[in-house]
Amino acid sequence: MAGGVKKPINIFRLGDLGEPKGVFNWRLWFSVISFGLLGAARGIDEGLIGGAFRSKNFQDLIHFKDYSEVEQANIKGNVTSMVLISSVAASAFVVCDRIGRLWATRQLCIWWAVGITIFLCNRGHLGAVYAGRFIAGFGIGQTPVVGPVYIAEIAPASIRADLSNLAYWTNYGTERHMGSNVKERWMVPSSIHIMFAGIIFILSWFQYESPRYLIKRGRVDEARHVMSRLRRLPEDDPYVCNEIAAIQHAHDSEVEATRGMTFLQTIKETFTSKGNLYRLYLTTSVQFLSQWSGAGSITIYAPDFFELLGVKGSEQGLLVTAVFGLVKLGAALLCALFLVDVIGRKRSLLLGISLQTISMVYVAAFLSTHPKLGMEDHYHLPTNSLPASRGAIAMIYLSGFGWALGWNSMQYLLTAELFPLRIRAIGTSWAMALHFANQYGNARAVPNLLLPTSQGGITAQGTFWSFACVTIIGGAWVWFFVPETAGRSLEEMSRLFELPWYKIGRYGNKFAEQRDAEERREDFEEDKIEDVQNEYDEEKRRKEAPLV
């Protein structure tokens, strides 16, 4: 029903979805899992790089302690964010359409593996560390596009897994069994990058090209054959024929929507239409507010943040960080499979932001009452403050759940659902460019923000207060400006933007539902009039017919 929320899918009873027998088969799941592994790239990188800096061997190798505290913060920020500088997710759309989904996957795996190899073989040269991370970013940055594009095009219900938890537990495992002073402590976890890139590269040779890409290239018969193999149904089966027809119709609609439009004309339409400007405003704001809410930097610098909150010892810190990864994984799966579709986009976003706000305010208040914590090496937390410290750690976990329920899902969903066909490519590219630009800025800035004010930072408590402020502003912004998009097709989505801009967020969905009801009533009345007219014409023909 338009304007409503969808009934959640029971993944344990896929046979109840009305699909033909055999659609959910091993070949489909093999393809989904193979390309779903691309979702691990970002999570693995975020989980591993913070742990590498906890290794004494890695620090000694790059002579980390020879630098001042400010220089150390700059180095940590540069190394961590270097992957994000070269992330080219915006261009991944072009790559997918030019060389296909399979070759796009293979080339990004090569960039990814080569970059990490250079990083591992740095021989103590900081320049090699930077170069390796930069090159790896060309591959890692494309994974948020290539994997979801392929899965969405071949699966009746797309499934993605967040595997960042693996990276956290690998850091803890190597610390527990190898210690911190050996090179294996950071090299073994980092080598997981190469392992995943290699596995995905090999698996790509056992996959079929996306039917949608084949149709875009005019290879309809081949697309029908691929769809038949994926669904394990004959090529002339009505289900396969209907899917191919739907893809062809969608492609024809996309071509028709952009027919005769040059790139400059598309740009002009994007920035001159009031409805499109509001869409860009939503997309831009989502990327700024989500990335600067602090959740992403907590993921990247989790060991450092837990140390700030009183977790002492490298092994214990990595264990707490690994548990954090497990919490985020469970929250991501729970939210993706059930909560988002049950309660709707906007309510999900507001609930997640509320949980994040509570978490950030608590941690900021705790650090404000212990300003020396994390700022002075020999400061020990008083015994009577240990319960509050454990509460702050629990709040970090809660913030991870809130992030999974709110911004982490919505920054992608809103972008995917907002833009009409004519400007979808530009709108999505704009969103992904902003995504990585803001993620880079936040990851690069946080090590410096945590420094004392005497060294150009705003202290740990100041950092968390800034996260709290951004999160509160984000919640108010969502309440006033973001409309509910769940349950609406792209065609119905345009009705949300017919109101003045200051009414869209609060009243857009109600207005669209009224328009839907009016349209259904008009259609009903037209059908009724047509039926009456048909009955009249039939009666007239019967009376005028000559008697036999």
Coordinates of C-alpha atoms in Angstrom, one line a residue:
M1 CA 0.0 0.0 0.0
A2 CA 1.4 3.4 -1.0
G3 CA 2.7 5.4 1.9
G4 CA 2.7 2.4 4.3
V5 CA 5.4 0.1 5.4
K6 CA 6.1 -3.3 3.9
K7 CA 5.6 -6.6 5.7
P8 CA 9.0 -8.0 6.7
I9 CA 10.3 -11.0 4.8
N10 CA 10.7 -14.2 6.7
I11 CA 14.0 -15.4 5.4
F12 CA 13.3 -18.9 6.9
R13 CA 10.1 -19.3 4.8
L14 CA 11.1 -18.0 1.4
G15 CA 8.7 -20.5 -0.2
D16 CA 5.8 -18.5 1.2
L17 CA 6.6 -15.5 -1.1
G18 CA 4.7 -16.9 -4.1
E19 CA 7.8 -17.5 -6.2
P20 CA 8.0 -20.6 -8.4
K21 CA 9.7 -23.6 -7.0
G22 CA 13.4 -23.6 -7.6
V23 CA 13.9 -19.8 -7.8
F24 CA 15.7 -19.7 -4.4
N25 CA 18.4 -22.2 -5.4
W26 CA 22.0 -22.8 -4.7
R27 CA 23.2 -21.0 -7.8
L28 CA 21.3 -17.8 -6.8
W29 CA 22.7 -17.9 -3.2
F30 CA 26.2 -18.7 -4.5
S31 CA 26.0 -15.5 -6.6
V32 CA 24.6 -13.5 -3.8
I33 CA 27.2 -14.6 -1.3
S34 CA 30.1 -14.2 -3.8
F35 CA 29.2 -10.6 -4.5
G36 CA 28.0 -10.0 -1.0
L37 CA 31.6 -10.5 0.2
L38 CA 32.4 -7.2 -1.5
G39 CA 30.5 -5.6 1.4
A40 CA 33.3 -6.8 3.7
A41 CA 36.0 -4.6 2.1
R42 CA 35.1 -1.4 3.9
G43 CA 34.3 -3.1 7.2
I44 CA 37.6 -5.1 7.1
D45 CA 39.6 -1.9 6.4
E46 CA 37.9 0.1 9.2
G47 CA 38.4 -2.8 11.6
L48 CA 42.0 -3.6 10.8
I49 CA 43.8 -0.2 10.4
G50 CA 43.0 0.9 13.9
G51 CA 44.4 -2.4 15.3
A52 CA 47.6 -2.1 13.2
F53 CA 48.4 1.1 15.1
R54 CA 48.0 -0.8 18.4
S55 CA 50.9 -3.0 17.3
K56 CA 54.2 -2.0 18.8
N57 CA 56.0 -3.7 15.9
F58 CA 54.1 -1.6 13.4
Q59 CA 54.8 1.6 15.4
D60 CA 58.5 0.7 15.6
L61 CA 58.7 -0.1 11.9
I62 CA 57.5 3.4 10.9
H63 CA 59.3 5.0 13.8
F64 CA 56.0 6.3 15.1
K65 CA 57.4 7.3 18.5
D66 CA 60.0 9.5 17.0
Y67 CA 57.4 12.0 16.1
S68 CA 55.7 14.5 18.3
E69 CA 52.1 13.9 19.6
V70 CA 50.7 16.2 17.0
E71 CA 52.7 14.6 14.2
Q72 CA 51.6 11.2 15.4
A73 CA 48.0 12.3 15.2
N74 CA 48.6 13.5 11.6
I75 CA 50.2 10.3 10.6
K76 CA 47.4 8.2 12.1
G77 CA 44.8 10.4 10.4
N78 CA 46.7 10.2 7.0
V79 CA 47.2 6.5 7.0
T80 CA 43.7 5.7 8.1
S81 CA 42.0 8.1 5.7
M82 CA 44.3 7.4 2.7
V83 CA 42.0 4.7 1.4
L84 CA 39.1 7.2 1.4
I85 CA 41.0 9.8 -0.7
S86 CA 41.2 7.4 -3.7
S87 CA 37.8 5.9 -3.2
V88 CA 36.1 6.2 -6.6
A89 CA 32.6 4.9 -5.9
A90 CA 31.1 7.7 -8.1
S91 CA 33.0 6.4 -11.2
A92 CA 32.2 2.8 -10.4
F93 CA 28.8 3.3 -12.0
V94 CA 30.5 4.2 -15.3
V95 CA 32.9 1.2 -14.9
C96 CA 30.0 -1.2 -14.3
D97 CA 28.2 0.0 -17.4
R98 CA 31.3 0.1 -19.7
I99 CA 33.0 -3.2 -18.9
G100 CA 30.2 -5.1 -17.1
R101 CA 29.7 -6.2 -13.5
L102 CA 32.1 -9.1 -13.6
W103 CA 35.1 -7.3 -15.0
A104 CA 34.4 -4.3 -12.7
T105 CA 34.7 -6.8 -9.8
R106 CA 37.9 -8.3 -11.1
Q107 CA 39.7 -5.0 -11.7
L108 CA 38.7 -3.7 -8.2
C109 CA 40.1 -6.9 -6.7
I110 CA 43.4 -6.3 -8.4
W111 CA 43.6 -2.7 -7.2
W112 CA 42.7 -3.8 -3.7
A113 CA 45.2 -6.7 -3.5
V114 CA 48.1 -4.7 -5.1
G115 CA 47.6 -1.8 -2.7
I116 CA 47.6 -4.0 0.4
T117 CA 50.7 -5.9 -0.8
I118 CA 52.6 -2.6 -1.0
F119 CA 51.3 -1.6 2.4
L120 CA 52.6 -4.9 3.9
C121 CA 56.0 -4.6 2.1
N122 CA 56.6 -1.1 3.2
R123 CA 60.0 -1.9 4.8
G124 CA 59.6 1.0 7.3
H125 CA 59.0 3.6 4.6
L126 CA 56.0 5.8 5.6
G127 CA 55.6 6.8 1.9
A128 CA 55.1 3.1 1.0
V129 CA 52.4 2.9 3.7
Y130 CA 50.6 5.9 2.2
A131 CA 51.0 4.6 -1.4
G132 CA 49.7 1.1 -0.6
R133 CA 46.7 2.5 1.2
F134 CA 46.0 5.0 -1.6
I135 CA 46.1 2.3 -4.3
A136 CA 44.0 -0.1 -2.3
G137 CA 41.4 2.7 -2.1
F138 CA 40.8 2.5 -5.9
G139 CA 39.4 -1.0 -5.3
I140 CA 37.8 -0.7 -1.9
G141 CA 36.1 2.5 -2.9
Q142 CA 34.2 0.7 -5.7
T143 CA 32.8 -2.1 -3.6
P144 CA 29.8 -0.2 -2.2
V145 CA 28.6 0.2 -5.8
V146 CA 29.6 -3.0 -7.7
G147 CA 28.4 -5.5 -5.1
P148 CA 24.9 -4.1 -4.5
V149 CA 24.3 -3.3 -8.2
Y150 CA 25.0 -6.9 -9.2
I151 CA 23.0 -8.4 -6.3
A152 CA 20.0 -6.1 -6.9
E153 CA 20.0 -7.1 -10.5
I154 CA 20.1 -10.9 -10.1
A155 CA 18.3 -11.6 -6.8
P156 CA 14.6 -11.6 -6.1
A157 CA 15.5 -10.2 -2.7
S158 CA 18.9 -8.7 -2.3
I159 CA 21.0 -9.7 0.7
R160 CA 24.2 -8.0 1.9
A161 CA 26.3 -9.0 4.9
D162 CA 28.3 -6.7 7.1
L163 CA 31.5 -8.7 7.8
S164 CA 33.5 -6.0 9.6
N165 CA 33.1 -8.1 12.8
L166 CA 35.7 -10.6 11.3
A167 CA 38.3 -7.9 11.2
Y168 CA 37.8 -6.9 14.9
W169 CA 38.0 -10.5 16.1
T170 CA 41.1 -11.1 13.9
N171 CA 42.9 -8.2 15.7
Y172 CA 42.0 -9.7 19.1
G173 CA 43.0 -13.2 18.1
T174 CA 46.5 -12.2 16.8
E175 CA 47.1 -10.1 19.9
R176 CA 46.0 -12.9 22.1
H177 CA 48.2 -15.6 20.5
M178 CA 51.1 -13.6 19.0
G179 CA 51.7 -10.6 21.2
S180 CA 52.2 -7.0 20.2
N181 CA 55.9 -7.0 19.4
V182 CA 56.0 -9.3 16.4
K183 CA 55.3 -8.3 12.8
E184 CA 52.7 -11.1 12.4
R185 CA 50.6 -9.1 15.0
W186 CA 49.6 -6.6 12.3
M187 CA 50.6 -8.4 9.1
V188 CA 48.4 -11.4 9.6
P189 CA 45.2 -9.4 10.1
S190 CA 46.1 -7.1 7.2
S191 CA 46.6 -10.0 4.9
I192 CA 42.9 -10.8 5.2
H193 CA 42.5 -8.0 2.6
I194 CA 44.4 -10.0 0.1
M195 CA 42.6 -13.2 1.0
F196 CA 39.1 -11.6 0.4
A197 CA 40.2 -9.9 -2.8
G198 CA 41.6 -13.2 -4.1
I199 CA 38.5 -15.2 -3.1
I200 CA 36.2 -12.7 -4.8
F201 CA 38.4 -12.6 -7.9
I202 CA 38.3 -16.4 -8.2
L203 CA 34.6 -16.6 -7.5
S204 CA 33.8 -14.1 -10.2
W205 CA 34.9 -16.6 -12.9
F206 CA 32.1 -18.9 -11.8
Q207 CA 29.4 -16.3 -12.1
Y208 CA 27.2 -15.1 -14.9
E209 CA 27.1 -11.5 -16.1
S210 CA 24.1 -9.5 -14.9
P211 CA 21.0 -9.9 -17.2
R212 CA 20.3 -6.2 -16.9
Y213 CA 23.8 -5.4 -18.3
L214 CA 23.4 -7.9 -21.1
I215 CA 20.0 -6.3 -22.1
K216 CA 21.6 -2.8 -22.0
R217 CA 24.1 -4.2 -24.5
G218 CA 21.4 -5.6 -26.7
R219 CA 22.2 -9.3 -25.8
V220 CA 18.6 -10.2 -24.9
D221 CA 18.9 -14.0 -25.8
E222 CA 22.0 -14.3 -23.6
A223 CA 20.2 -12.4 -20.8
R224 CA 17.3 -14.8 -21.0
H225 CA 19.7 -17.8 -20.8
V226 CA 21.4 -16.4 -17.8
M227 CA 18.1 -15.7 -16.0
S228 CA 17.1 -19.2 -16.8
R229 CA 20.2 -20.6 -15.2
L230 CA 19.9 -18.4 -12.1
R231 CA 16.3 -19.3 -11.6
R232 CA 16.7 -23.0 -12.6
L233 CA 13.7 -22.6 -14.9
P234 CA 13.3 -23.2 -18.7
E235 CA 14.0 -20.1 -20.9
D236 CA 10.3 -20.1 -22.0
D237 CA 8.9 -20.3 -18.5
P238 CA 6.5 -17.4 -17.9
Y239 CA 8.4 -16.3 -14.8
V240 CA 11.7 -16.0 -16.7
C241 CA 9.9 -14.3 -19.6
N242 CA 8.2 -11.8 -17.3
E243 CA 11.5 -10.9 -15.5
I244 CA 13.2 -10.3 -18.8
A245 CA 10.3 -8.3 -20.1
A246 CA 10.3 -6.2 -16.9
I247 CA 14.1 -5.5 -17.2
Q248 CA 13.6 -4.5 -20.9
H249 CA 10.7 -2.2 -19.9
A250 CA 12.8 -0.6 -17.2
H251 CA 15.7 -0.1 -19.6
D252 CA 13.4 1.3 -22.3
S253 CA 11.9 3.7 -19.7
E254 CA 15.3 4.8 -18.6
V255 CA 16.4 5.4 -22.2
E256 CA 13.2 7.2 -23.0
A257 CA 13.5 9.4 -19.9
T258 CA 16.9 10.6 -21.0
R259 CA 16.4 10.6 -24.8
G260 CA 17.7 13.6 -26.5
M261 CA 19.3 15.0 -23.3
T262 CA 22.9 16.0 -23.2
F263 CA 25.0 15.8 -20.1
L264 CA 24.7 19.6 -19.6
Q265 CA 21.0 19.5 -20.1
T266 CA 20.7 16.8 -17.4
I267 CA 22.8 18.9 -15.1
K268 CA 20.6 21.9 -15.8
E269 CA 17.4 19.9 -15.0
T270 CA 19.0 18.6 -11.8
F271 CA 19.8 22.1 -10.4
T272 CA 16.8 24.1 -11.8
S273 CA 13.8 21.9 -10.9
K274 CA 12.4 22.6 -7.4
G275 CA 11.7 19.0 -6.7
N276 CA 15.2 17.9 -7.8
L277 CA 16.8 20.6 -5.8
Y278 CA 15.0 19.4 -2.7
R279 CA 16.2 15.8 -3.5
L280 CA 19.8 17.1 -3.8
Y281 CA 19.3 19.0 -0.5
L282 CA 18.2 15.8 1.2
T283 CA 21.0 13.8 -0.2
T284 CA 23.7 16.3 0.6
S285 CA 22.5 16.8 4.2
V286 CA 22.2 13.1 4.8
Q287 CA 25.9 12.6 3.9
F288 CA 27.1 15.5 6.1
L289 CA 25.0 14.7 9.1
S290 CA 25.6 11.0 9.1
Q291 CA 29.4 11.1 8.7
W292 CA 29.9 13.8 11.2
S293 CA 27.7 12.1 13.8
G294 CA 30.8 10.3 14.9
A295 CA 29.7 6.7 14.4
G296 CA 32.1 6.1 11.5
S297 CA 35.1 7.3 13.4
I298 CA 34.2 5.2 16.4
T299 CA 34.3 2.2 14.1
I300 CA 37.7 3.1 12.7
Y301 CA 39.4 4.3 16.0
A302 CA 37.5 1.9 18.3
P303 CA 40.6 0.7 20.3
D304 CA 41.6 4.3 20.9
F305 CA 38.1 5.3 22.1
F306 CA 37.8 2.3 24.4
E307 CA 41.2 3.2 25.9
L308 CA 39.9 6.8 26.5
L309 CA 37.0 5.2 28.5
G310 CA 39.4 3.4 30.9
V311 CA 40.0 0.1 29.1
K312 CA 43.7 -0.6 29.8
G313 CA 45.9 -3.1 28.1
S314 CA 46.2 -3.8 24.4
E315 CA 44.7 -7.3 24.6
Q316 CA 41.7 -6.2 26.7
G317 CA 41.2 -3.2 24.4
L318 CA 41.0 -5.4 21.3
L319 CA 38.7 -7.9 23.0
V320 CA 36.2 -5.0 23.9
T321 CA 36.6 -3.8 20.3
A322 CA 35.8 -7.3 19.0
V323 CA 32.7 -7.4 21.1
F324 CA 31.7 -4.0 19.6
G325 CA 32.1 -5.5 16.1
L326 CA 29.8 -8.4 17.1
V327 CA 27.2 -6.0 18.4
K328 CA 27.3 -3.9 15.2
L329 CA 27.0 -7.1 13.1
G330 CA 24.0 -8.3 15.0
A331 CA 22.4 -4.9 14.9
A332 CA 23.0 -4.5 11.2
L333 CA 21.4 -7.8 10.4
L334 CA 18.4 -7.2 12.7
C335 CA 17.8 -3.8 11.2
A336 CA 18.3 -4.7 7.6
L337 CA 16.1 -7.8 7.7
F338 CA 13.3 -6.7 10.0
L339 CA 13.1 -3.3 11.7
V340 CA 13.6 -0.8 8.8
D341 CA 10.7 -2.3 6.8
V342 CA 8.5 -2.8 9.9
I343 CA 8.5 0.7 11.3
G344 CA 9.3 2.7 8.2
R345 CA 12.3 4.7 7.0
K346 CA 11.7 7.9 8.9
R347 CA 10.8 6.3 12.3
S348 CA 13.8 4.0 12.0
L349 CA 16.0 6.9 11.3
L350 CA 14.7 8.9 14.2
L351 CA 14.9 6.0 16.6
G352 CA 18.5 5.3 15.6
I353 CA 19.5 9.0 16.0
S354 CA 17.8 9.1 19.4
L355 CA 19.9 6.1 20.6
Q356 CA 23.1 7.7 19.2
T357 CA 22.2 11.0 20.9
I358 CA 21.8 9.3 24.3
S359 CA 25.1 7.5 23.8
M360 CA 27.1 10.6 22.7
V361 CA 25.8 12.8 25.5
Y362 CA 26.5 10.2 28.2
V363 CA 30.1 9.6 26.9
A364 CA 30.7 13.3 26.6
A365 CA 29.4 13.9 30.1
F366 CA 31.6 11.1 31.5
L367 CA 34.7 12.4 29.9
S368 CA 33.9 15.9 31.1
T369 CA 33.8 14.7 34.7
H370 CA 37.2 13.0 34.1
P371 CA 39.1 15.5 31.9
K372 CA 42.5 13.9 32.5
L373 CA 41.3 10.5 31.2
G374 CA 43.2 9.9 28.0
M375 CA 45.0 13.2 28.2
E376 CA 47.6 12.2 30.9
D377 CA 49.5 8.9 30.5
H378 CA 49.7 8.2 34.2
Y379 CA 46.2 9.1 35.2
H380 CA 44.2 6.2 36.7
L381 CA 40.5 6.1 36.9
P382 CA 39.2 6.2 40.5
T383 CA 37.6 3.0 41.7
N384 CA 34.2 4.7 42.4
S385 CA 34.2 5.8 38.7
L386 CA 34.5 2.3 37.3
P387 CA 30.7 1.7 37.0
A388 CA 30.4 5.0 35.1
S389 CA 33.2 3.9 32.8
R390 CA 31.5 0.6 32.1
G391 CA 28.3 2.5 31.4
A392 CA 30.3 4.6 28.8
I393 CA 31.5 1.5 27.1
A394 CA 28.0 0.2 27.0
M395 CA 26.9 3.5 25.4
I396 CA 29.5 3.0 22.7
Y397 CA 27.8 -0.4 22.0
L398 CA 24.4 1.4 22.0
S399 CA 25.7 4.0 19.5
G400 CA 26.6 1.2 17.2
F401 CA 23.1 -0.2 17.3
G402 CA 21.7 3.2 16.8
W403 CA 24.0 3.8 13.8
A404 CA 22.9 0.5 12.2
L405 CA 19.2 1.3 12.7
G406 CA 19.5 5.0 11.6
W407 CA 22.1 6.8 9.5
N408 CA 24.0 3.7 8.3
S409 CA 20.9 2.3 6.5
M410 CA 19.2 5.5 5.5
Q411 CA 22.2 7.3 3.8
Y412 CA 22.0 4.6 1.1
L413 CA 18.2 3.9 1.1
L414 CA 17.2 7.5 0.7
T415 CA 19.7 8.1 -2.1
A416 CA 18.5 4.9 -3.9
E417 CA 14.8 5.9 -3.6
L418 CA 14.7 9.6 -4.2
F419 CA 15.9 10.3 -7.7
P420 CA 13.8 9.9 -10.9
L421 CA 15.3 8.0 -13.8
R422 CA 16.3 11.2 -15.8
I423 CA 18.8 12.3 -13.1
R424 CA 19.4 9.1 -11.1
A425 CA 23.0 8.6 -12.4
I426 CA 24.0 12.2 -11.5
G427 CA 22.2 12.2 -8.2
T428 CA 23.7 8.9 -7.1
S429 CA 27.2 9.9 -8.2
W430 CA 26.9 13.1 -6.3
A431 CA 25.8 11.3 -3.2
M432 CA 28.7 8.8 -3.3
A433 CA 31.2 11.5 -3.9
L434 CA 29.9 13.4 -0.8
H435 CA 29.9 10.2 1.2
F436 CA 33.6 9.5 0.7
A437 CA 34.5 13.2 1.0
N438 CA 32.8 13.5 4.4
Q439 CA 34.1 10.1 5.6
Y440 CA 37.6 11.1 4.6
G441 CA 37.3 14.5 6.4
N442 CA 36.0 12.9 9.6
A443 CA 38.5 10.0 9.7
R444 CA 41.3 12.5 9.0
A445 CA 40.2 15.0 11.6
V446 CA 39.4 12.8 14.6
P447 CA 43.0 12.0 15.7
N448 CA 43.7 15.8 15.8
L449 CA 40.4 16.6 17.5
L450 CA 41.3 14.3 20.4
L451 CA 44.4 16.3 21.2
P452 CA 44.5 18.8 24.1
T453 CA 43.6 22.4 23.2
S454 CA 47.3 23.3 23.7
Q455 CA 48.1 21.1 20.7
G456 CA 45.4 22.3 18.5
G457 CA 42.7 19.8 19.4
I458 CA 39.4 20.1 21.3
T459 CA 40.0 17.2 23.8
A460 CA 38.2 13.9 24.0
Q461 CA 35.2 15.4 25.7
G462 CA 35.0 18.2 23.2
T463 CA 35.0 15.7 20.4
F464 CA 32.1 13.7 21.8
W465 CA 30.2 16.9 22.6
S466 CA 30.6 17.9 18.9
F467 CA 29.3 14.4 17.9
A468 CA 26.4 14.9 20.2
C469 CA 25.5 18.3 18.8
V470 CA 25.7 17.1 15.2
T471 CA 23.5 14.1 16.1
I472 CA 20.9 16.3 17.8
I473 CA 20.8 18.7 14.8
G474 CA 20.4 15.6 12.6
G475 CA 17.4 14.4 14.5
A476 CA 15.7 17.8 14.3
W477 CA 16.5 18.0 10.6
V478 CA 15.0 14.5 9.9
W479 CA 11.9 15.4 11.8
F480 CA 11.2 18.6 9.8
F481 CA 12.6 17.8 6.4
V482 CA 12.7 14.1 5.6
P483 CA 9.5 12.5 4.2
E484 CA 8.6 8.8 4.6
T485 CA 9.6 7.0 1.4
A486 CA 8.7 3.4 2.3
G487 CA 6.2 1.6 0.1
R488 CA 6.4 4.1 -2.8
S489 CA 7.4 3.5 -6.3
L490 CA 9.6 6.0 -8.2
E491 CA 6.6 7.3 -10.0
E492 CA 4.7 7.9 -6.7
M493 CA 7.7 9.4 -5.1
S494 CA 7.4 12.6 -7.1
R495 CA 4.1 13.4 -5.3
L496 CA 6.1 13.9 -2.1
F497 CA 7.8 16.9 -3.6
E498 CA 4.7 18.8 -4.9
L499 CA 4.3 20.7 -1.6
P500 CA 6.3 23.8 -0.7
W501 CA 9.8 22.8 0.6
Y502 CA 9.0 23.6 4.3
K503 CA 6.0 21.2 4.3
I504 CA 7.5 18.2 2.6
G505 CA 9.1 16.6 5.6
R506 CA 6.1 17.0 7.9
Y507 CA 3.1 16.7 5.5
G508 CA 4.5 15.2 2.3
N509 CA 3.5 11.6 3.0
K510 CA 0.0 12.6 4.1
F511 CA -0.4 14.8 1.0
A512 CA 0.8 11.9 -1.2
E513 CA -1.6 9.5 0.4
Q514 CA -4.5 12.0 -0.2
R515 CA -3.4 12.2 -3.8
D516 CA -3.3 8.4 -4.1
A517 CA -6.8 8.2 -2.7
E518 CA -8.1 10.9 -5.1
E519 CA -6.5 9.1 -8.0
R520 CA -8.0 5.8 -7.0
R521 CA -11.4 7.4 -6.6
E522 CA -11.1 9.1 -10.0
D523 CA -10.0 5.8 -11.6
F524 CA -13.0 4.1 -9.9
E525 CA -15.4 6.7 -11.2
E526 CA -14.0 6.6 -14.7
D527 CA -14.2 2.8 -14.7
K528 CA -17.8 3.0 -13.4
I529 CA -18.8 5.5 -16.1
E530 CA -17.1 3.4 -18.7
D531 CA -19.0 0.3 -17.5
V532 CA -22.3 2.2 -17.6
Q533 CA -21.5 3.5 -21.1
N534 CA -20.6 -0.1 -22.2
E535 CA -23.9 -1.4 -20.8
Y536 CA -25.8 1.4 -22.6
D537 CA -24.0 0.7 -25.9
E538 CA -24.7 -3.0 -25.6
E539 CA -28.4 -2.5 -24.8
K540 CA -28.6 -0.1 -27.8
R541 CA -27.0 -2.6 -30.1
R542 CA -29.3 -5.3 -28.9
K543 CA -32.4 -3.2 -29.5
E544 CA -31.3 -2.1 -33.0
A545 CA -30.3 -5.5 -34.0
P546 CA -32.8 -6.9 -36.7
L547 CA -35.0 -9.7 -35.7
V548 CA -34.2 -13.0 -37.3

